[in-house]
Amino acid sequence: MKIEWLLNYNPILLALGATLFTWFMTALGSSMVFFFKTINQKILNSMLGFAAGVMIAASFWSLLKPAIEMSEQNGSLPWIPAVVGFLAGGAFLLLVDKILPHLHLGLSVDKAEGIKTTWQRSVLLVLAITLHNIPEGLAVGVAFGALANNPDMGMLAGAIALAFGIGLQNFPEGAAVSIPMRREGFSRLKAFNYGQLSGIVEPIAGVIGAYLVLTITPLLPYALSFAAGAMIFVVVEELIPESQRGNETDLSTIGAMLGFATMMLLDVSLG
């Protein structure tokens, strides 16, 4: 199917459409709570590992690699935007992690991270999940925003591959959120609502990312690297540790390998 016509659209609108798709995939995965009350730990570990693999691959193939190539084309030292942006992205997520009150699934309220608060357990759980989705939406938004300065088919295909890959891993991630919430005592409808609500931040972050790239063009390589750093922070801080629970850690490793290979295939073949 020809996709050249997409180049005629505003990159911000494309970013919005792409991140609405990733949110929809989160909601679709969350809807699995209507069919299952529990989720096998082996399956959960595999899904979280797969999500981690997709995000690791996307961080390099869709974000860091283009950032380095753009820096080379601009005649600047290619490693500076990549390193500075990458570390800044990780530092930003670290700061948010320390400030934003949130609670990870399976933990008691007294294990909540961030600023101490009296917020309800459900709110803290949703905020923890939302924290995961910020860098994903930002990454997709920045990728589409880059089309304003480099409106070619390779860049467009790469952005589409990134959105598709993020959406692909959002499906199992949505299920991995809503079903455990059901196990913790939430109703099916409430667990679904909280699960899909966590993904709504992606269109917001996507539009912001695309807008910033359009308004501050020299920031593009830094913005791409920033999104990569934020995504890697989430993978190392949350997804990998959560995927290693129980005794079936090999499955999370296999899931991560398959996720990385899937995202690499999408990005290289399409982009």
PDB file of C-alpha atoms in Angstrom:
ATOM      1  CA  MET A   1       0.000   0.000   0.000  1.00  0.00           C
ATOM      2  CA  LYS A   2       1.298   3.449  -0.937  1.00  0.00           C
ATOM      3  CA  ILE A   3       1.864   5.748   2.043  1.00  0.00           C
ATOM      4  CA  GLU A   4       3.423   8.751   0.291  1.00  0.00           C
ATOM      5  CA  TRP A   5       0.202  10.732   0.769  1.00  0.00           C
ATOM      6  CA  LEU A   6       0.904  10.858   4.494  1.00  0.00           C
ATOM      7  CA  LEU A   7       3.805  13.220   3.797  1.00  0.00           C
ATOM      8  CA  ASN A   8       1.266  15.901   2.886  1.00  0.00           C
ATOM      9  CA  TYR A   9      -0.160  15.980   6.409  1.00  0.00           C
ATOM     10  CA  ASN A  10       0.978  18.056   9.369  1.00  0.00           C
ATOM     11  CA  PRO A  11       3.487  16.009  11.411  1.00  0.00           C
ATOM     12  CA  ILE A  12       1.653  16.940  14.621  1.00  0.00           C
ATOM     13  CA  LEU A  13      -1.561  15.426  13.264  1.00  0.00           C
ATOM     14  CA  LEU A  14       0.342  12.330  12.191  1.00  0.00           C
ATOM     15  CA  ALA A  15       1.859  12.064  15.668  1.00  0.00           C
ATOM     16  CA  LEU A  16      -1.597  12.408  17.217  1.00  0.00           C
ATOM     17  CA  GLY A  17      -3.031   9.705  14.971  1.00  0.00           C
ATOM     18  CA  ALA A  18      -0.112   7.355  15.625  1.00  0.00           C
ATOM     19  CA  THR A  19      -0.253   7.773  19.397  1.00  0.00           C
ATOM     20  CA  LEU A  20      -4.028   7.361  19.412  1.00  0.00           C
ATOM     21  CA  PHE A  21      -3.312   4.006  17.791  1.00  0.00           C
ATOM     22  CA  THR A  22      -0.821   3.082  20.529  1.00  0.00           C
ATOM     23  CA  TRP A  23      -3.374   4.125  23.162  1.00  0.00           C
ATOM     24  CA  PHE A  24      -6.037   2.010  21.417  1.00  0.00           C
ATOM     25  CA  MET A  25      -3.725  -1.016  21.565  1.00  0.00           C
ATOM     26  CA  THR A  26      -3.284  -0.445  25.304  1.00  0.00           C
ATOM     27  CA  ALA A  27      -7.066  -0.315  25.699  1.00  0.00           C
ATOM     28  CA  LEU A  28      -7.446  -3.460  23.575  1.00  0.00           C
ATOM     29  CA  GLY A  29      -4.986  -5.295  25.788  1.00  0.00           C
ATOM     30  CA  SER A  30      -6.717  -4.011  28.915  1.00  0.00           C
ATOM     31  CA  SER A  31     -10.010  -5.393  27.614  1.00  0.00           C
ATOM     32  CA  MET A  32      -8.640  -8.899  28.181  1.00  0.00           C
ATOM     33  CA  VAL A  33      -9.684  -8.412  31.806  1.00  0.00           C
ATOM     34  CA  PHE A  34     -13.265  -9.065  30.685  1.00  0.00           C
ATOM     35  CA  PHE A  35     -12.245 -12.580  29.636  1.00  0.00           C
ATOM     36  CA  PHE A  36      -9.626 -13.525  32.239  1.00  0.00           C
ATOM     37  CA  LYS A  37      -9.514 -12.939  35.984  1.00  0.00           C
ATOM     38  CA  THR A  38      -5.926 -14.048  36.489  1.00  0.00           C
ATOM     39  CA  ILE A  39      -2.827 -14.203  34.354  1.00  0.00           C
ATOM     40  CA  ASN A  40      -0.227 -16.943  34.554  1.00  0.00           C
ATOM     41  CA  GLN A  41       3.114 -15.682  35.885  1.00  0.00           C
ATOM     42  CA  LYS A  42       4.914 -17.337  32.959  1.00  0.00           C
ATOM     43  CA  ILE A  43       2.747 -15.482  30.454  1.00  0.00           C
ATOM     44  CA  LEU A  44       3.116 -12.222  32.377  1.00  0.00           C
ATOM     45  CA  ASN A  45       6.914 -12.541  32.448  1.00  0.00           C
ATOM     46  CA  SER A  46       6.972 -13.299  28.720  1.00  0.00           C
ATOM     47  CA  MET A  47       4.799 -10.298  27.874  1.00  0.00           C
ATOM     48  CA  LEU A  48       6.803  -7.892  30.014  1.00  0.00           C
ATOM     49  CA  GLY A  49      10.023  -9.262  28.524  1.00  0.00           C
ATOM     50  CA  PHE A  50       8.616  -8.782  25.018  1.00  0.00           C
ATOM     51  CA  ALA A  51       7.700  -5.169  25.830  1.00  0.00           C
ATOM     52  CA  ALA A  52      11.222  -4.573  27.150  1.00  0.00           C
ATOM     53  CA  GLY A  53      12.776  -6.017  23.993  1.00  0.00           C
ATOM     54  CA  VAL A  54      10.649  -3.831  21.723  1.00  0.00           C
ATOM     55  CA  MET A  55      11.564  -0.698  23.671  1.00  0.00           C
ATOM     56  CA  ILE A  56      15.292  -1.501  23.674  1.00  0.00           C
ATOM     57  CA  ALA A  57      15.304  -2.085  19.907  1.00  0.00           C
ATOM     58  CA  ALA A  58      13.202   1.026  19.242  1.00  0.00           C
ATOM     59  CA  SER A  59      15.577   3.104  21.339  1.00  0.00           C
ATOM     60  CA  PHE A  60      18.447   2.329  19.000  1.00  0.00           C
ATOM     61  CA  TRP A  61      16.995   1.658  15.554  1.00  0.00           C
ATOM     62  CA  SER A  62      14.269   4.334  15.615  1.00  0.00           C
ATOM     63  CA  LEU A  63      15.836   6.988  17.840  1.00  0.00           C
ATOM     64  CA  LEU A  64      19.582   6.888  18.538  1.00  0.00           C
ATOM     65  CA  LYS A  65      20.650   5.754  15.067  1.00  0.00           C
ATOM     66  CA  PRO A  66      18.703   8.523  13.261  1.00  0.00           C
ATOM     67  CA  ALA A  67      19.980  11.066  15.816  1.00  0.00           C
ATOM     68  CA  ILE A  68      23.583  10.103  15.074  1.00  0.00           C
ATOM     69  CA  GLU A  69      23.000  10.197  11.312  1.00  0.00           C
ATOM     70  CA  MET A  70      21.380  13.649  11.517  1.00  0.00           C
ATOM     71  CA  SER A  71      24.297  14.990  13.546  1.00  0.00           C
ATOM     72  CA  GLU A  72      26.744  13.677  10.952  1.00  0.00           C
ATOM     73  CA  GLN A  73      24.777  15.353   8.149  1.00  0.00           C
ATOM     74  CA  ASN A  74      24.841  18.628  10.069  1.00  0.00           C
ATOM     75  CA  GLY A  75      28.609  18.438  10.310  1.00  0.00           C
ATOM     76  CA  SER A  76      28.679  18.255  14.115  1.00  0.00           C
ATOM     77  CA  LEU A  77      30.229  15.603  16.333  1.00  0.00           C
ATOM     78  CA  PRO A  78      27.666  12.772  16.090  1.00  0.00           C
ATOM     79  CA  TRP A  79      28.174  11.451  19.601  1.00  0.00           C
ATOM     80  CA  ILE A  80      27.405  14.712  21.434  1.00  0.00           C
ATOM     81  CA  PRO A  81      23.616  14.910  20.818  1.00  0.00           C
ATOM     82  CA  ALA A  82      23.313  11.143  21.268  1.00  0.00           C
ATOM     83  CA  VAL A  83      25.110  11.019  24.619  1.00  0.00           C
ATOM     84  CA  VAL A  84      23.775  14.300  26.019  1.00  0.00           C
ATOM     85  CA  GLY A  85      20.185  13.627  24.941  1.00  0.00           C
ATOM     86  CA  PHE A  86      20.286  10.001  26.102  1.00  0.00           C
ATOM     87  CA  LEU A  87      21.546  10.875  29.591  1.00  0.00           C
ATOM     88  CA  ALA A  88      19.126  13.810  29.849  1.00  0.00           C
ATOM     89  CA  GLY A  89      16.209  11.500  29.055  1.00  0.00           C
ATOM     90  CA  GLY A  90      17.259   9.089  31.773  1.00  0.00           C
ATOM     91  CA  ALA A  91      17.792  11.932  34.250  1.00  0.00           C
ATOM     92  CA  PHE A  92      14.341  13.342  33.483  1.00  0.00           C
ATOM     93  CA  LEU A  93      12.622  10.005  34.169  1.00  0.00           C
ATOM     94  CA  LEU A  94      14.692   9.575  37.326  1.00  0.00           C
ATOM     95  CA  LEU A  95      13.502  12.976  38.546  1.00  0.00           C
ATOM     96  CA  VAL A  96       9.878  12.173  37.740  1.00  0.00           C
ATOM     97  CA  ASP A  97      10.267   8.780  39.429  1.00  0.00           C
ATOM     98  CA  LYS A  98      11.483  10.484  42.610  1.00  0.00           C
ATOM     99  CA  ILE A  99       8.765  13.158  42.628  1.00  0.00           C
ATOM    100  CA  LEU A 100       5.600  11.560  41.217  1.00  0.00           C
ATOM    101  CA  PRO A 101       3.761   9.432  43.809  1.00  0.00           C
ATOM    102  CA  HIS A 102       3.231   5.944  42.367  1.00  0.00           C
ATOM    103  CA  LEU A 103       2.910   2.305  43.366  1.00  0.00           C
ATOM    104  CA  HIS A 104       3.889  -0.783  41.396  1.00  0.00           C
ATOM    105  CA  LEU A 105       1.608  -3.790  41.061  1.00  0.00           C
ATOM    106  CA  GLY A 106       1.901  -6.401  43.779  1.00  0.00           C
ATOM    107  CA  LEU A 107       3.309  -4.032  46.399  1.00  0.00           C
ATOM    108  CA  SER A 108       1.659  -2.658  49.530  1.00  0.00           C
ATOM    109  CA  VAL A 109       0.805   1.042  49.813  1.00  0.00           C
ATOM    110  CA  ASP A 110       3.697   1.632  52.195  1.00  0.00           C
ATOM    111  CA  LYS A 111       6.034   0.732  49.304  1.00  0.00           C
ATOM    112  CA  ALA A 112       4.819   3.681  47.224  1.00  0.00           C
ATOM    113  CA  GLU A 113       7.582   5.742  45.624  1.00  0.00           C
ATOM    114  CA  GLY A 114       7.871   9.484  45.083  1.00  0.00           C
ATOM    115  CA  ILE A 115       6.544  12.209  47.349  1.00  0.00           C
ATOM    116  CA  LYS A 116       4.500  10.785  50.222  1.00  0.00           C
ATOM    117  CA  THR A 117       0.769  11.281  49.803  1.00  0.00           C
ATOM    118  CA  THR A 118      -2.596  10.014  51.035  1.00  0.00           C
ATOM    119  CA  TRP A 119      -3.842   9.260  47.514  1.00  0.00           C
ATOM    120  CA  GLN A 120      -5.800   6.067  47.007  1.00  0.00           C
ATOM    121  CA  ARG A 121      -4.042   2.857  46.014  1.00  0.00           C
ATOM    122  CA  SER A 122      -5.805   2.813  42.635  1.00  0.00           C
ATOM    123  CA  VAL A 123      -4.519   6.300  41.770  1.00  0.00           C
ATOM    124  CA  LEU A 124      -0.971   5.361  42.744  1.00  0.00           C
ATOM    125  CA  LEU A 125      -1.128   2.214  40.584  1.00  0.00           C
ATOM    126  CA  VAL A 126      -2.345   4.153  37.545  1.00  0.00           C
ATOM    127  CA  LEU A 127       0.381   6.773  37.986  1.00  0.00           C
ATOM    128  CA  ALA A 128       3.043   4.045  38.017  1.00  0.00           C
ATOM    129  CA  ILE A 129       1.735   2.656  34.738  1.00  0.00           C
ATOM    130  CA  THR A 130       1.370   6.130  33.243  1.00  0.00           C
ATOM    131  CA  LEU A 131       5.028   6.793  33.998  1.00  0.00           C
ATOM    132  CA  HIS A 132       5.904   3.924  31.624  1.00  0.00           C
ATOM    133  CA  ASN A 133       3.922   5.398  28.765  1.00  0.00           C
ATOM    134  CA  ILE A 134       5.302   8.945  28.761  1.00  0.00           C
ATOM    135  CA  PRO A 135       8.563   8.116  26.919  1.00  0.00           C
ATOM    136  CA  GLU A 136       6.727   5.877  24.445  1.00  0.00           C
ATOM    137  CA  GLY A 137       4.389   8.668  23.360  1.00  0.00           C
ATOM    138  CA  LEU A 138       7.262  11.147  23.321  1.00  0.00           C
ATOM    139  CA  ALA A 139       9.324   8.848  21.094  1.00  0.00           C
ATOM    140  CA  VAL A 140       6.540   8.451  18.526  1.00  0.00           C
ATOM    141  CA  GLY A 141       5.821  12.182  18.544  1.00  0.00           C
ATOM    142  CA  VAL A 142       9.460  13.112  18.001  1.00  0.00           C
ATOM    143  CA  ALA A 143       9.779  10.570  15.184  1.00  0.00           C
ATOM    144  CA  PHE A 144       6.840  12.068  13.290  1.00  0.00           C
ATOM    145  CA  GLY A 145       7.913  15.609  14.118  1.00  0.00           C
ATOM    146  CA  ALA A 146      11.202  14.876  12.366  1.00  0.00           C
ATOM    147  CA  LEU A 147       9.277  14.650   9.085  1.00  0.00           C
ATOM    148  CA  ALA A 148       9.029  18.442   9.018  1.00  0.00           C
ATOM    149  CA  ASN A 149      12.764  18.688   8.341  1.00  0.00           C
ATOM    150  CA  ASN A 150      13.284  15.415   6.517  1.00  0.00           C
ATOM    151  CA  PRO A 151      10.044  14.541   4.667  1.00  0.00           C
ATOM    152  CA  ASP A 152      11.224  11.415   2.879  1.00  0.00           C
ATOM    153  CA  MET A 153       9.769   7.917   2.695  1.00  0.00           C
ATOM    154  CA  GLY A 154      12.518   6.373   4.828  1.00  0.00           C
ATOM    155  CA  MET A 155      11.837   8.708   7.741  1.00  0.00           C
ATOM    156  CA  LEU A 156       8.067   8.240   7.406  1.00  0.00           C
ATOM    157  CA  ALA A 157       8.356   4.457   7.256  1.00  0.00           C
ATOM    158  CA  GLY A 158      10.639   4.494  10.294  1.00  0.00           C
ATOM    159  CA  ALA A 159       8.120   6.576  12.275  1.00  0.00           C
ATOM    160  CA  ILE A 160       5.294   4.241  11.266  1.00  0.00           C
ATOM    161  CA  ALA A 161       7.380   1.217  12.246  1.00  0.00           C
ATOM    162  CA  LEU A 162       8.069   2.787  15.641  1.00  0.00           C
ATOM    163  CA  ALA A 163       4.370   3.516  16.238  1.00  0.00           C
ATOM    164  CA  PHE A 164       3.421   0.002  15.154  1.00  0.00           C
ATOM    165  CA  GLY A 165       6.095  -1.548  17.362  1.00  0.00           C
ATOM    166  CA  ILE A 166       5.059   0.506  20.394  1.00  0.00           C
ATOM    167  CA  GLY A 167       1.428  -0.378  19.738  1.00  0.00           C
ATOM    168  CA  LEU A 168       2.325  -4.054  19.390  1.00  0.00           C
ATOM    169  CA  GLN A 169       3.959  -4.141  22.801  1.00  0.00           C
ATOM    170  CA  ASN A 170       1.177  -2.029  24.329  1.00  0.00           C
ATOM    171  CA  PHE A 171      -1.317  -4.858  23.806  1.00  0.00           C
ATOM    172  CA  PRO A 172       0.354  -7.339  26.166  1.00  0.00           C
ATOM    173  CA  GLU A 173       1.348  -4.455  28.438  1.00  0.00           C
ATOM    174  CA  GLY A 174      -2.310  -3.411  28.743  1.00  0.00           C
ATOM    175  CA  ALA A 175      -3.279  -6.964  29.666  1.00  0.00           C
ATOM    176  CA  ALA A 176      -0.357  -7.173  32.076  1.00  0.00           C
ATOM    177  CA  VAL A 177      -1.765  -4.110  33.844  1.00  0.00           C
ATOM    178  CA  SER A 178      -5.520  -4.682  33.955  1.00  0.00           C
ATOM    179  CA  ILE A 179      -5.597  -8.413  34.780  1.00  0.00           C
ATOM    180  CA  PRO A 180      -3.337  -8.141  37.859  1.00  0.00           C
ATOM    181  CA  MET A 181      -5.483  -5.194  39.024  1.00  0.00           C
ATOM    182  CA  ARG A 182      -8.505  -7.481  38.788  1.00  0.00           C
ATOM    183  CA  ARG A 183      -6.630 -10.010  40.925  1.00  0.00           C
ATOM    184  CA  GLU A 184      -6.026  -7.279  43.501  1.00  0.00           C
ATOM    185  CA  GLY A 185      -9.772  -6.844  43.964  1.00  0.00           C
ATOM    186  CA  PHE A 186     -10.772  -4.235  41.373  1.00  0.00           C
ATOM    187  CA  SER A 187     -13.918  -4.858  39.330  1.00  0.00           C
ATOM    188  CA  ARG A 188     -13.441  -5.810  35.678  1.00  0.00           C
ATOM    189  CA  LEU A 189     -14.724  -2.450  34.472  1.00  0.00           C
ATOM    190  CA  LYS A 190     -12.562  -0.477  36.887  1.00  0.00           C
ATOM    191  CA  ALA A 191      -9.480  -2.550  36.031  1.00  0.00           C
ATOM    192  CA  PHE A 192     -10.116  -1.952  32.320  1.00  0.00           C
ATOM    193  CA  ASN A 193     -10.657   1.779  32.816  1.00  0.00           C
ATOM    194  CA  TYR A 194      -7.471   2.166  34.816  1.00  0.00           C
ATOM    195  CA  GLY A 195      -5.526   0.089  32.309  1.00  0.00           C
ATOM    196  CA  GLN A 196      -6.621   2.077  29.254  1.00  0.00           C
ATOM    197  CA  LEU A 197      -6.410   5.372  31.143  1.00  0.00           C
ATOM    198  CA  SER A 198      -2.697   4.794  31.671  1.00  0.00           C
ATOM    199  CA  GLY A 199      -2.213   4.858  27.905  1.00  0.00           C
ATOM    200  CA  ILE A 200      -4.020   8.142  27.272  1.00  0.00           C
ATOM    201  CA  VAL A 201      -0.842   9.993  28.215  1.00  0.00           C
ATOM    202  CA  GLU A 202       0.785   8.739  24.999  1.00  0.00           C
ATOM    203  CA  PRO A 203      -1.190  11.035  22.621  1.00  0.00           C
ATOM    204  CA  ILE A 204      -0.479  13.962  24.954  1.00  0.00           C
ATOM    205  CA  ALA A 205       3.254  13.234  25.083  1.00  0.00           C
ATOM    206  CA  GLY A 206       3.275  12.533  21.334  1.00  0.00           C
ATOM    207  CA  VAL A 207       1.784  15.898  20.396  1.00  0.00           C
ATOM    208  CA  ILE A 208       4.148  17.713  22.776  1.00  0.00           C
ATOM    209  CA  GLY A 209       7.159  15.886  21.324  1.00  0.00           C
ATOM    210  CA  ALA A 210       6.182  16.652  17.730  1.00  0.00           C
ATOM    211  CA  TYR A 211       5.446  20.308  18.538  1.00  0.00           C
ATOM    212  CA  LEU A 212       8.786  20.857  20.265  1.00  0.00           C
ATOM    213  CA  VAL A 213      10.674  19.357  17.330  1.00  0.00           C
ATOM    214  CA  LEU A 214       8.794  21.589  14.885  1.00  0.00           C
ATOM    215  CA  THR A 215       9.389  24.769  16.861  1.00  0.00           C
ATOM    216  CA  ILE A 216      13.005  24.137  17.862  1.00  0.00           C
ATOM    217  CA  THR A 217      14.558  22.404  14.858  1.00  0.00           C
ATOM    218  CA  PRO A 218      18.174  22.139  16.142  1.00  0.00           C
ATOM    219  CA  LEU A 219      16.871  20.083  19.070  1.00  0.00           C
ATOM    220  CA  LEU A 220      15.832  17.149  16.872  1.00  0.00           C
ATOM    221  CA  PRO A 221      18.898  14.890  17.418  1.00  0.00           C
ATOM    222  CA  TYR A 222      18.786  15.703  21.124  1.00  0.00           C
ATOM    223  CA  ALA A 223      15.029  15.046  21.253  1.00  0.00           C
ATOM    224  CA  LEU A 224      15.391  11.651  19.589  1.00  0.00           C
ATOM    225  CA  SER A 225      18.178  10.696  22.002  1.00  0.00           C
ATOM    226  CA  PHE A 226      16.207  12.075  24.955  1.00  0.00           C
ATOM    227  CA  ALA A 227      13.275   9.787  24.117  1.00  0.00           C
ATOM    228  CA  ALA A 228      15.672   6.843  23.809  1.00  0.00           C
ATOM    229  CA  GLY A 229      17.190   7.539  27.222  1.00  0.00           C
ATOM    230  CA  ALA A 230      13.767   7.827  28.837  1.00  0.00           C
ATOM    231  CA  MET A 231      12.671   4.523  27.305  1.00  0.00           C
ATOM    232  CA  ILE A 232      15.800   2.689  28.431  1.00  0.00           C
ATOM    233  CA  PHE A 233      15.311   4.053  31.949  1.00  0.00           C
ATOM    234  CA  VAL A 234      11.808   2.530  32.053  1.00  0.00           C
ATOM    235  CA  VAL A 235      13.095  -0.795  30.722  1.00  0.00           C
ATOM    236  CA  VAL A 236      15.904  -1.112  33.267  1.00  0.00           C
ATOM    237  CA  GLU A 237      14.040   0.440  36.207  1.00  0.00           C
ATOM    238  CA  GLU A 238      10.684  -1.275  35.799  1.00  0.00           C
ATOM    239  CA  LEU A 239      10.057  -3.719  32.959  1.00  0.00           C
ATOM    240  CA  ILE A 240      13.042  -6.029  33.379  1.00  0.00           C
ATOM    241  CA  PRO A 241      12.764  -6.335  37.190  1.00  0.00           C
ATOM    242  CA  GLU A 242       9.006  -6.936  36.953  1.00  0.00           C
ATOM    243  CA  SER A 243       9.521  -9.565  34.239  1.00  0.00           C
ATOM    244  CA  GLN A 244      11.951 -11.479  36.469  1.00  0.00           C
ATOM    245  CA  ARG A 245       9.476 -12.343  39.223  1.00  0.00           C
ATOM    246  CA  GLY A 246       9.023 -15.999  40.053  1.00  0.00           C
ATOM    247  CA  ASN A 247      11.136 -18.893  38.853  1.00  0.00           C
ATOM    248  CA  GLU A 248      10.455 -18.657  35.108  1.00  0.00           C
ATOM    249  CA  THR A 249      12.986 -15.963  34.313  1.00  0.00           C
ATOM    250  CA  ASP A 250      14.096 -17.692  31.108  1.00  0.00           C
ATOM    251  CA  LEU A 251      10.714 -16.884  29.583  1.00  0.00           C
ATOM    252  CA  SER A 252      11.171 -13.159  30.173  1.00  0.00           C
ATOM    253  CA  THR A 253      14.576 -13.366  28.521  1.00  0.00           C
ATOM    254  CA  ILE A 254      13.127 -15.205  25.529  1.00  0.00           C
ATOM    255  CA  GLY A 255      10.317 -12.641  25.362  1.00  0.00           C
ATOM    256  CA  ALA A 256      12.861  -9.802  25.361  1.00  0.00           C
ATOM    257  CA  MET A 257      14.829 -11.442  22.537  1.00  0.00           C
ATOM    258  CA  LEU A 258      11.666 -11.911  20.470  1.00  0.00           C
ATOM    259  CA  GLY A 259      10.547  -8.331  21.173  1.00  0.00           C
ATOM    260  CA  PHE A 260      13.914  -6.923  20.122  1.00  0.00           C
ATOM    261  CA  ALA A 261      13.952  -9.045  16.958  1.00  0.00           C
ATOM    262  CA  THR A 262      10.385  -8.038  16.070  1.00  0.00           C
ATOM    263  CA  MET A 263      11.068  -4.313  16.443  1.00  0.00           C
ATOM    264  CA  MET A 264      14.365  -4.596  14.585  1.00  0.00           C
ATOM    265  CA  LEU A 265      12.605  -6.416  11.737  1.00  0.00           C
ATOM    266  CA  LEU A 266       9.904  -3.751  11.537  1.00  0.00           C
ATOM    267  CA  ASP A 267      12.302  -0.828  11.616  1.00  0.00           C
ATOM    268  CA  VAL A 268      14.911  -2.207   9.212  1.00  0.00           C
ATOM    269  CA  SER A 269      12.425  -3.626   6.709  1.00  0.00           C
ATOM    270  CA  LEU A 270      10.113  -0.595   6.696  1.00  0.00           C
ATOM    271  CA  GLY A 271      12.545   2.211   7.457  1.00  0.00           C
TER     272      GLY A 271
END
